[in-house]
Short mmCIF file of C-alpha atoms in Angstrom, two decimals:
data_model
loop_
_atom_site.label_atom_id
_atom_site.label_comp_id
_atom_site.label_asym_id
_atom_site.label_seq_id
_atom_site.Cartn_x
_atom_site.Cartn_y
_atom_site.Cartn_z
CA MET P 258 13.62 82.64 157.14
CA GLN P 259 14.89 81.70 153.77
CA ARG P 260 12.13 83.46 152.05
CA LEU P 261 12.77 86.67 154.09
CA ARG P 262 16.36 86.22 153.15
CA ARG P 263 15.33 86.17 149.32
CA SER P 264 13.01 89.11 149.76
CA SER P 265 15.54 91.35 151.37
CA ALA P 266 18.08 90.31 148.97
CA ALA P 267 15.74 91.31 145.96
CA LEU P 268 14.71 94.48 147.85
CA LEU P 269 18.27 95.45 148.29
CA TYR P 270 19.18 94.62 144.72
CA ALA P 271 16.28 96.81 143.42
CA LEU P 272 17.60 99.63 145.60
CA ILE P 273 21.15 99.38 144.43
CA ALA P 274 20.67 98.62 140.72
CA LEU P 275 19.57 102.09 139.71
CA PRO P 276 22.25 104.03 141.54
CA LEU P 277 24.85 101.75 140.02
CA ALA P 278 23.42 101.88 136.49
CA LEU P 279 22.72 105.73 136.30
CA PRO P 280 26.23 107.03 136.85
CA GLY P 281 27.60 104.29 134.50
CA MET P 282 25.09 105.42 131.80
CA VAL P 283 26.31 109.18 132.30
CA LEU P 284 29.75 108.27 132.09
CA VAL P 285 29.59 105.86 129.02
CA LEU P 286 27.42 108.42 127.25
CA SER P 287 29.81 111.21 127.99
CA GLY P 288 32.79 109.04 126.97
CA LEU P 289 31.12 108.16 123.66
CA LEU P 290 30.18 111.88 122.94
CA LEU P 291 33.77 112.93 123.93
CA GLY P 292 35.30 110.26 121.75
CA ALA P 293 33.24 111.20 118.81
CA VAL P 294 34.28 114.74 119.17
CA LEU P 295 37.83 113.85 119.38
CA SER P 296 37.55 111.33 116.61
CA VAL P 297 39.28 113.65 114.26
CA THR P 298 42.20 113.55 116.45
CA ALA P 299 44.47 110.59 117.63
CA LEU P 300 42.91 110.83 121.11
CA GLY P 301 39.40 109.87 119.93
CA PRO P 302 40.01 106.06 119.29
CA TRP P 303 41.83 105.79 122.76
CA MET P 304 38.90 107.72 124.47
CA LEU P 305 36.34 105.33 122.71
CA ALA P 306 38.41 102.33 123.71
CA LEU P 307 38.46 103.46 127.41
CA THR P 308 34.83 104.14 127.33
CA VAL P 309 34.11 100.60 126.10
CA ARG P 310 36.51 99.09 128.62
CA GLY P 311 34.64 101.08 131.38
CA ALA P 312 31.37 99.65 130.09
CA LEU P 313 32.92 96.18 130.43
CA ALA P 314 33.91 96.85 134.03
CA LEU P 315 30.56 98.22 134.91
CA GLY P 316 29.08 94.90 133.32
CA THR P 317 31.41 92.83 135.56
CA ALA P 318 30.12 94.88 138.54
CA GLN P 319 26.44 94.19 137.64
CA ARG P 320 27.21 90.46 137.20
CA ALA P 321 28.74 90.36 140.53
CA LEU P 322 25.92 92.20 142.20
CA ALA P 323 23.37 89.90 140.72
CA ARG P 324 25.28 86.90 141.58
CA ALA P 325 25.75 88.03 145.24
CA LEU P 326 22.20 89.11 146.10
CA LEU P 327 20.11 87.19 143.62
CA GLY P 328 22.19 84.01 143.12
CA PHE P 329 21.73 84.74 139.44
CA GLU P 330 24.89 83.65 137.43
CA ILE P 331 25.41 85.48 134.20
CA GLU P 332 28.16 83.71 132.13
CA PRO P 333 30.74 86.40 130.95
CA ALA P 334 30.88 86.92 127.17
CA VAL P 335 33.69 85.73 125.13
CA ARG P 336 36.34 88.59 124.79
CA ARG P 337 39.07 89.09 122.09
CA THR P 338 42.59 89.86 123.29
CA ALA P 339 45.72 91.13 121.62
CA PRO P 340 49.27 91.91 122.80
CA GLY P 341 50.52 95.33 122.91
CA ALA P 342 48.93 98.88 123.52
CA LEU P 343 47.54 99.19 119.86
CA GLY P 344 46.54 95.48 119.93
CA TRP P 345 44.57 96.17 123.02
CA ARG P 346 42.81 99.17 121.60
CA ARG P 347 42.03 97.31 118.37
CA SER P 348 40.70 94.13 120.19
CA VAL P 349 38.51 96.33 122.47
CA LEU P 350 37.10 98.39 119.75
CA GLY P 351 36.41 95.22 117.48
CA ASP P 352 34.97 93.21 120.23
CA ARG P 353 31.29 92.70 120.07
CA ALA P 354 31.21 91.91 123.82
CA GLY P 355 32.59 95.49 124.46
CA TRP P 356 29.73 97.15 122.50
CA ARG P 357 27.12 94.95 123.94
CA ALA P 358 28.27 96.08 127.43
CA VAL P 359 27.98 99.80 126.20
CA ALA P 360 24.41 99.04 125.10
CA SER P 361 23.90 97.44 128.63
CA ALA P 362 25.16 100.51 130.20
CA LEU P 363 22.82 102.59 128.29
CA VAL P 364 19.65 100.58 128.67
CA THR P 365 19.99 99.27 132.29
CA PRO P 366 19.02 102.45 133.92
CA VAL P 367 15.60 102.35 132.23
CA THR P 368 15.06 98.70 133.22
CA ALA P 369 16.11 99.37 136.75
CA VAL P 370 13.44 102.12 137.07
CA PRO P 371 10.44 99.78 137.35
CA ALA P 372 12.13 98.05 140.46
CA VAL P 373 12.58 101.19 142.33
CA VAL P 374 8.84 102.13 141.51
CA ALA P 375 7.85 98.69 142.73
CA VAL P 376 9.66 99.45 146.02
CA ALA P 377 8.02 102.86 146.45
CA ILE P 378 4.57 101.44 145.65
CA GLY P 379 4.75 98.21 147.45
CA TYR P 380 6.79 98.85 150.56
CA ALA P 381 6.70 102.67 150.91
CA TYR P 382 3.11 103.49 150.14
CA GLY P 383 2.04 100.11 151.66
CA LEU P 384 3.66 101.11 154.94
CA LEU P 385 2.15 104.60 154.99
CA LEU P 386 -1.32 103.39 154.26
CA THR P 387 -0.99 100.79 156.64
CA LEU P 388 -0.05 103.09 159.45
CA HIS P 389 -2.33 105.89 158.34
CA PRO P 390 -4.37 105.79 161.57
CA LEU P 391 -1.29 106.47 163.60
CA ILE P 392 0.44 109.02 161.46
CA LYS P 393 -2.50 111.03 159.90
CA ARG P 394 -1.93 113.75 162.19
CA TRP P 395 1.59 114.29 160.85
CA ASN P 396 0.68 113.04 157.16
CA TYR P 397 -1.52 115.85 155.73
CA PHE P 398 -1.55 118.38 152.89
CA THR P 399 -3.11 121.86 152.59
CA VAL P 400 -6.09 122.33 150.37
CA ARG P 401 -7.41 125.99 149.38
CA ALA P 402 -11.15 126.15 148.72
CA ALA P 403 -12.99 128.41 146.41
CA ASP P 404 -13.75 130.93 148.93
CA GLY P 405 -10.16 131.29 149.83
CA SER P 406 -10.28 129.16 153.12
CA VAL P 407 -7.44 126.79 153.85
CA ARG P 408 -8.01 123.33 155.47
CA ARG P 409 -5.71 120.53 156.28
CA VAL P 410 -6.45 117.12 154.89
CA SER P 411 -4.57 113.88 155.67
CA LEU P 412 -6.02 111.62 153.04
CA GLU P 413 -8.67 112.43 150.42
CA VAL P 414 -9.64 110.55 147.46
CA GLY P 415 -12.40 111.64 144.99
CA GLY P 416 -13.61 114.28 147.62
CA VAL P 417 -13.90 111.49 150.29
CA GLN P 418 -11.71 112.06 153.31
CA PHE P 419 -10.51 109.21 155.24
CA ASP P 420 -10.05 110.79 158.65
CA THR P 421 -12.50 109.02 160.92
CA TRP P 422 -12.73 105.51 162.25
CA PRO P 423 -15.00 103.72 159.83
CA ARG P 424 -13.22 104.98 156.99
CA TRP P 425 -9.78 104.15 158.26
CA LEU P 426 -10.17 100.45 157.29
CA LEU P 427 -9.95 101.20 153.54
CA PRO P 428 -6.62 102.66 153.43
CA VAL P 429 -5.25 100.23 155.93
CA ALA P 430 -6.60 97.34 153.80
CA VAL P 431 -5.03 98.75 150.68
CA GLY P 432 -1.75 99.20 152.46
CA LEU P 433 -1.79 95.52 153.80
CA VAL P 434 -2.53 94.41 150.15
CA LEU P 435 0.33 96.38 148.89
CA LEU P 436 2.81 95.05 151.67
CA PHE P 437 1.64 91.64 150.79
CA ALA P 438 2.14 91.96 147.09
CA ALA P 439 5.50 94.05 147.51
CA GLU P 440 7.52 91.04 147.21
CA TRP P 441 5.97 89.82 144.07
CA LEU P 442 6.14 93.11 142.42
CA VAL P 443 9.80 93.65 143.04
CA ARG P 444 10.68 90.06 141.89
CA MET P 445 8.80 90.52 138.73
CA THR P 446 10.43 93.71 137.93
CA VAL P 447 13.87 92.46 138.87
CA VAL P 448 13.51 89.63 136.60
CA GLN P 449 12.97 91.83 133.57
CA HIS P 450 16.12 93.64 134.67
CA ARG P 451 18.36 90.61 134.97
CA LEU P 452 17.01 89.25 131.64
CA VAL P 453 18.32 92.30 130.03
CA LEU P 454 21.61 92.00 131.72
CA ARG P 455 21.85 88.25 130.58
CA SER P 456 21.00 89.16 127.00
CA LEU P 457 23.61 91.93 126.89
CA LEU P 458 26.40 90.88 129.23
CA GLY P 459 26.25 87.10 128.57
CA PRO P 460 27.52 85.41 125.48
CA ASN P 461 25.59 85.55 122.37
CA ALA P 462 24.27 82.45 120.49
CA THR P 463 27.44 82.38 118.36
CA ASP P 464 29.83 82.71 121.23
CA ARG P 465 27.96 80.02 123.06
CA ARG P 466 28.05 77.74 120.28
CA ILE P 467 31.94 78.32 119.67
CA ARG P 468 32.56 77.65 123.61
CA THR P 469 30.36 74.50 123.49
CA LEU P 470 32.22 73.17 120.41
CA GLU P 471 35.62 73.92 122.13
CA GLU P 472 34.70 72.16 125.25
CA THR P 473 33.08 69.16 123.42
CA ARG P 474 36.15 68.89 121.27
CA ALA P 475 38.46 68.98 124.21
CA GLN P 476 36.24 66.21 126.07
CA ALA P 477 36.22 64.21 122.99
CA VAL P 478 39.98 64.36 122.73
CA ASP P 479 40.45 63.55 126.43
CA GLU P 480 38.04 60.55 126.14
CA ALA P 481 39.85 59.14 123.14
CA VAL P 482 43.18 59.46 124.99
CA ALA P 483 41.76 57.81 127.96
CA ARG P 484 40.25 54.92 125.97
CA LEU P 485 43.52 54.29 124.23
CA ARG P 486 45.28 54.24 127.42
CA ARG P 487 42.80 51.98 129.18
CA ILE P 488 43.11 49.67 125.87
CA GLU P 489 47.03 49.69 126.29
CA ARG P 490 46.87 48.79 129.97
CA ASP P 491 44.17 45.96 129.44
CA LEU P 492 46.54 44.57 126.62
CA HIS P 493 49.47 45.03 128.63
CA ASP P 494 48.38 43.69 132.07
CA GLY P 495 45.81 41.00 130.72
CA THR P 496 46.02 39.63 127.19
CA GLN P 497 49.89 40.23 126.69
CA ALA P 498 50.60 38.45 129.94
CA ARG P 499 48.57 35.50 129.06
CA LEU P 500 50.13 35.30 125.69
CA VAL P 501 53.48 35.34 127.17
CA GLY P 502 52.50 32.62 129.42
CA LEU P 503 51.04 30.70 126.59
CA GLY P 504 54.45 30.98 124.86
CA MET P 505 56.35 29.74 127.95
CA HIS P 506 54.03 26.75 128.31
CA LEU P 507 54.60 25.79 124.58
CA THR P 508 58.35 26.03 125.23
CA LEU P 509 57.97 23.89 128.40
CA ILE P 510 55.83 21.30 126.20
CA ARG P 511 58.51 21.14 123.77
CA GLU P 512 61.51 20.53 126.47
CA LEU P 513 59.10 17.80 127.95
CA ILE P 514 58.73 16.09 124.76
CA ASP P 515 62.36 16.11 124.02
CA ALA P 516 63.21 14.94 127.51
CA ASP P 517 60.69 11.96 126.95
CA ALA P 518 58.55 13.11 129.83
CA GLY P 519 55.44 11.16 130.72
CA ARG P 520 52.13 11.57 128.87
CA GLU P 521 50.22 12.81 132.03
CA GLU P 522 52.90 15.46 132.67
CA VAL P 523 52.71 16.76 129.01
CA LEU P 524 48.91 16.76 129.03
CA THR P 525 48.88 19.03 132.33
CA VAL P 526 51.00 21.63 130.78
CA VAL P 527 49.03 21.44 127.60
CA GLU P 528 45.69 21.89 129.45
CA THR P 529 47.30 24.90 131.21
CA ALA P 530 48.28 26.39 127.93
CA ARG P 531 44.89 25.81 126.54
CA GLY P 532 43.46 27.61 129.57
CA SER P 533 45.68 30.60 128.90
CA ALA P 534 44.76 30.81 125.36
CA THR P 535 41.05 30.55 126.16
CA GLN P 536 41.30 33.39 128.82
CA ALA P 537 43.37 35.49 126.21
CA VAL P 538 40.55 34.99 123.65
CA ALA P 539 37.84 35.98 126.16
CA GLU P 540 39.76 39.15 127.14
CA LEU P 541 40.23 40.14 123.72
CA ARG P 542 36.59 39.67 123.00
CA ASP P 543 35.65 41.75 125.99
CA LEU P 544 37.96 44.38 124.80
CA VAL P 545 36.51 44.61 121.42
CA LYS P 546 32.91 44.72 122.99
CA GLY P 547 33.92 47.72 125.08
CA ILE P 548 35.15 49.52 121.87
CA HIS P 549 32.38 48.59 119.61
CA PRO P 550 29.90 45.64 120.43
CA PRO P 551 29.53 43.23 117.55
CA VAL P 552 25.85 43.03 118.15
CA LEU P 553 25.51 46.59 117.25
CA ASP P 554 26.05 45.56 113.58
CA GLN P 555 22.55 44.02 113.69
CA GLY P 556 20.92 47.12 114.80
CA LEU P 557 20.21 49.09 117.97
CA ASP P 558 17.12 47.36 118.89
CA THR P 559 18.89 44.09 118.74
CA ALA P 560 21.81 45.27 120.84
CA LEU P 561 19.40 46.76 123.43
CA THR P 562 17.46 43.66 123.54
CA THR P 563 20.60 41.50 124.30
CA LEU P 564 21.58 44.29 126.76
CA THR P 565 18.41 44.31 128.73
CA ALA P 566 18.30 40.57 128.79
CA ALA P 567 21.78 40.39 130.31
CA THR P 568 20.69 42.95 133.07
CA PRO P 569 20.35 41.40 136.49
CA LEU P 570 17.08 43.10 137.08
CA PRO P 571 13.66 43.03 135.00
CA VAL P 572 13.91 45.46 132.38
CA THR P 573 11.10 46.36 130.03
CA LEU P 574 12.18 47.48 126.42
CA THR P 575 10.19 49.53 124.00
CA ALA P 576 11.84 50.47 120.67
CA ASP P 577 10.41 52.29 117.78
CA ILE P 578 13.23 52.67 115.31
CA ARG P 579 11.68 53.80 111.95
CA GLU P 580 14.99 54.69 110.36
CA ARG P 581 18.57 53.49 111.22
CA PRO P 582 20.81 56.25 112.57
CA THR P 583 24.58 56.21 111.89
CA PRO P 584 26.79 53.79 113.74
CA ALA P 585 28.28 56.38 115.92
CA LEU P 586 24.94 57.40 117.26
CA GLU P 587 24.00 53.71 117.89
CA ALA P 588 27.27 53.31 119.76
CA ILE P 589 26.51 56.42 121.91
CA ALA P 590 22.85 55.51 122.61
CA TYR P 591 24.01 51.80 123.54
CA PHE P 592 26.78 52.81 126.04
CA CYS P 593 24.37 55.25 127.58
CA ALA P 594 21.86 52.62 128.09
CA ALA P 595 24.56 50.26 129.43
CA GLU P 596 26.01 52.74 131.89
CA LEU P 597 22.47 53.90 133.19
CA LEU P 598 21.24 50.23 133.77
CA THR P 599 24.65 49.58 135.40
CA ASN P 600 23.94 52.63 137.73
CA ALA P 601 20.55 51.38 138.54
CA VAL P 602 21.87 48.01 139.66
CA LYS P 603 24.89 49.15 141.64
CA HIS P 604 23.98 52.70 142.89
CA ALA P 605 20.21 52.98 142.91
CA GLY P 606 19.11 49.76 144.33
CA ALA P 607 16.40 49.47 141.65
CA GLU P 608 14.08 46.46 141.42
CA GLU P 609 12.90 47.10 137.88
CA ALA P 610 13.71 49.33 134.99
CA GLU P 611 12.33 50.59 131.62
CA VAL P 612 14.22 51.52 128.49
CA GLU P 613 12.40 53.36 125.68
CA VAL P 614 14.19 54.26 122.34
CA SER P 615 12.71 55.88 119.32
CA VAL P 616 14.35 57.14 115.95
CA ARG P 617 12.26 59.29 113.91
CA ASP P 618 12.57 62.64 112.01
CA GLY P 619 16.33 62.79 112.42
CA THR P 620 16.44 62.41 116.20
CA LEU P 621 17.16 59.43 118.28
CA ARG P 622 15.65 59.62 121.87
CA LEU P 623 16.65 57.14 124.55
CA SER P 624 14.88 57.36 128.06
CA VAL P 625 15.94 55.07 130.97
CA LEU P 626 13.76 54.79 134.06
CA ASP P 627 14.35 52.93 137.36
CA ASP P 628 12.66 52.78 140.52
CA GLY P 629 15.63 53.16 142.61
CA ARG P 630 16.37 55.49 145.47
CA GLY P 631 16.96 58.52 143.33
CA GLY P 632 19.09 61.59 144.18
CA ALA P 633 21.31 61.40 141.06
CA VAL P 634 22.80 64.60 139.91
CA ILE P 635 24.70 65.49 136.77
CA GLY P 636 28.16 66.77 137.66
CA ALA P 637 28.44 65.36 141.16
CA GLY P 638 31.13 62.94 140.35
CA SER P 639 28.78 60.32 139.00
CA GLY P 640 28.95 58.63 135.43
CA LEU P 641 26.32 60.97 134.36
CA THR P 642 29.00 63.50 133.81
CA GLY P 643 31.07 61.31 131.43
CA LEU P 644 27.66 60.40 129.55
CA LEU P 645 26.98 64.07 129.09
CA ALA P 646 30.48 64.71 127.64
CA ARG P 647 29.89 61.81 125.14
CA VAL P 648 26.49 63.06 124.30
CA ARG P 649 27.72 66.57 123.75
CA THR P 650 30.26 65.59 121.07
CA VAL P 651 27.37 65.02 118.62
CA ASP P 652 25.19 68.08 119.75
CA GLY P 653 23.10 65.84 121.93
CA THR P 654 21.54 66.64 125.40
CA LEU P 655 21.12 64.72 128.41
CA SER P 656 18.56 65.50 131.20
CA CYS P 657 18.13 63.74 134.59
CA ASP P 658 15.21 63.90 136.91
CA SER P 659 15.87 61.95 140.03
CA PRO P 660 14.34 63.34 143.14
CA PRO P 661 15.13 61.67 146.48
CA GLY P 662 13.28 58.40 146.92
CA GLY P 663 12.98 57.97 143.13
CA PRO P 664 12.15 57.35 140.36
CA THR P 665 15.06 58.42 138.24
CA VAL P 666 14.43 59.31 134.52
CA VAL P 667 17.27 59.98 132.19
CA ASP P 668 16.37 61.34 128.80
CA VAL P 669 19.07 61.37 126.00
CA VAL P 670 18.36 63.20 122.54
CA LEU P 671 20.90 62.76 119.87
CA PRO P 672 20.04 64.68 116.57
CA TYR P 673 21.64 63.77 113.32
CA ARG P 674 21.16 64.71 109.82
#
């Protein structure tokens, strides 16, 4: 049923794409020509701006059609905006996205033709040839011989007529093959058409890079703010409270000494104060470790060895670090490994895991594998989303292969110069 739905949607898209693109091309081309003719007057730039804006609207409709019928999402290109009528005209005419939409309006009718041809060959001719024995009496054409005689022929190829029983099998077989291959033909031609739409209506490499940098910068700022708030909360609720208690105990000890209290009573308060001081130091050590583990100063391989040894499941570590990366990349790789091993223990129910790290040719690669239940998805509210945000701040990539039932393999690639 799902395959039938997909093939029907592709067929409908192939039939709609050309009627949508052809009038758009005519209107855009007419607007460009009229704008060029009127360019000597004040109306020319306005006509060109309206034409470009119409091409953008046509591109929006084509993206919506591809999304509705094919489930193919085309990210809208980055557009410039400016206030006021003159600002609007200037931004439309100076925007690369608008002129790329114009190019799309002029090119897409050409790329939509193969899809219609595929529909005609695969479905129309396939159906006619398959039903040839039933419709041959209505499906014929007139042939005039050299002597002037006229005869009706239903199907003839190379002088051979397919009007009798044994010869019906060939057109029927060809028709069945065309019907069987029709879905594939339509899908292949539609793929070419939608690739053109993506290249012209979607963001280019520069726009995509700018958008990625804006997103990663915002994520880095949000992560820094959240980390500062977490440190402030931990200091306020934990360490600060213990230090205040330590001060109160010291005051109490002084009062007990002034009151000539017994030795056991004073020692009890001293022991409580010592415990508070120990807890405060431990919490400060954990807080510092969460910011930058001191073991990273000895190198990433040593830090990962300590991390895997403290993990409550067997972990195999393979390290091939030929050159030491920057401390920032070492910290990112360490926290990624720590988070992924924590997920393997708490959520995946893994029994063992493997960690591989290599640093060579200006690239740090980290791979964490576990034999847990699988099903991990980036962006589904898991910790992988936070790791992806952290990795993207240094132009890194994170991929996750986690089929249901496992195993789960997460690869982190961090490039650096």
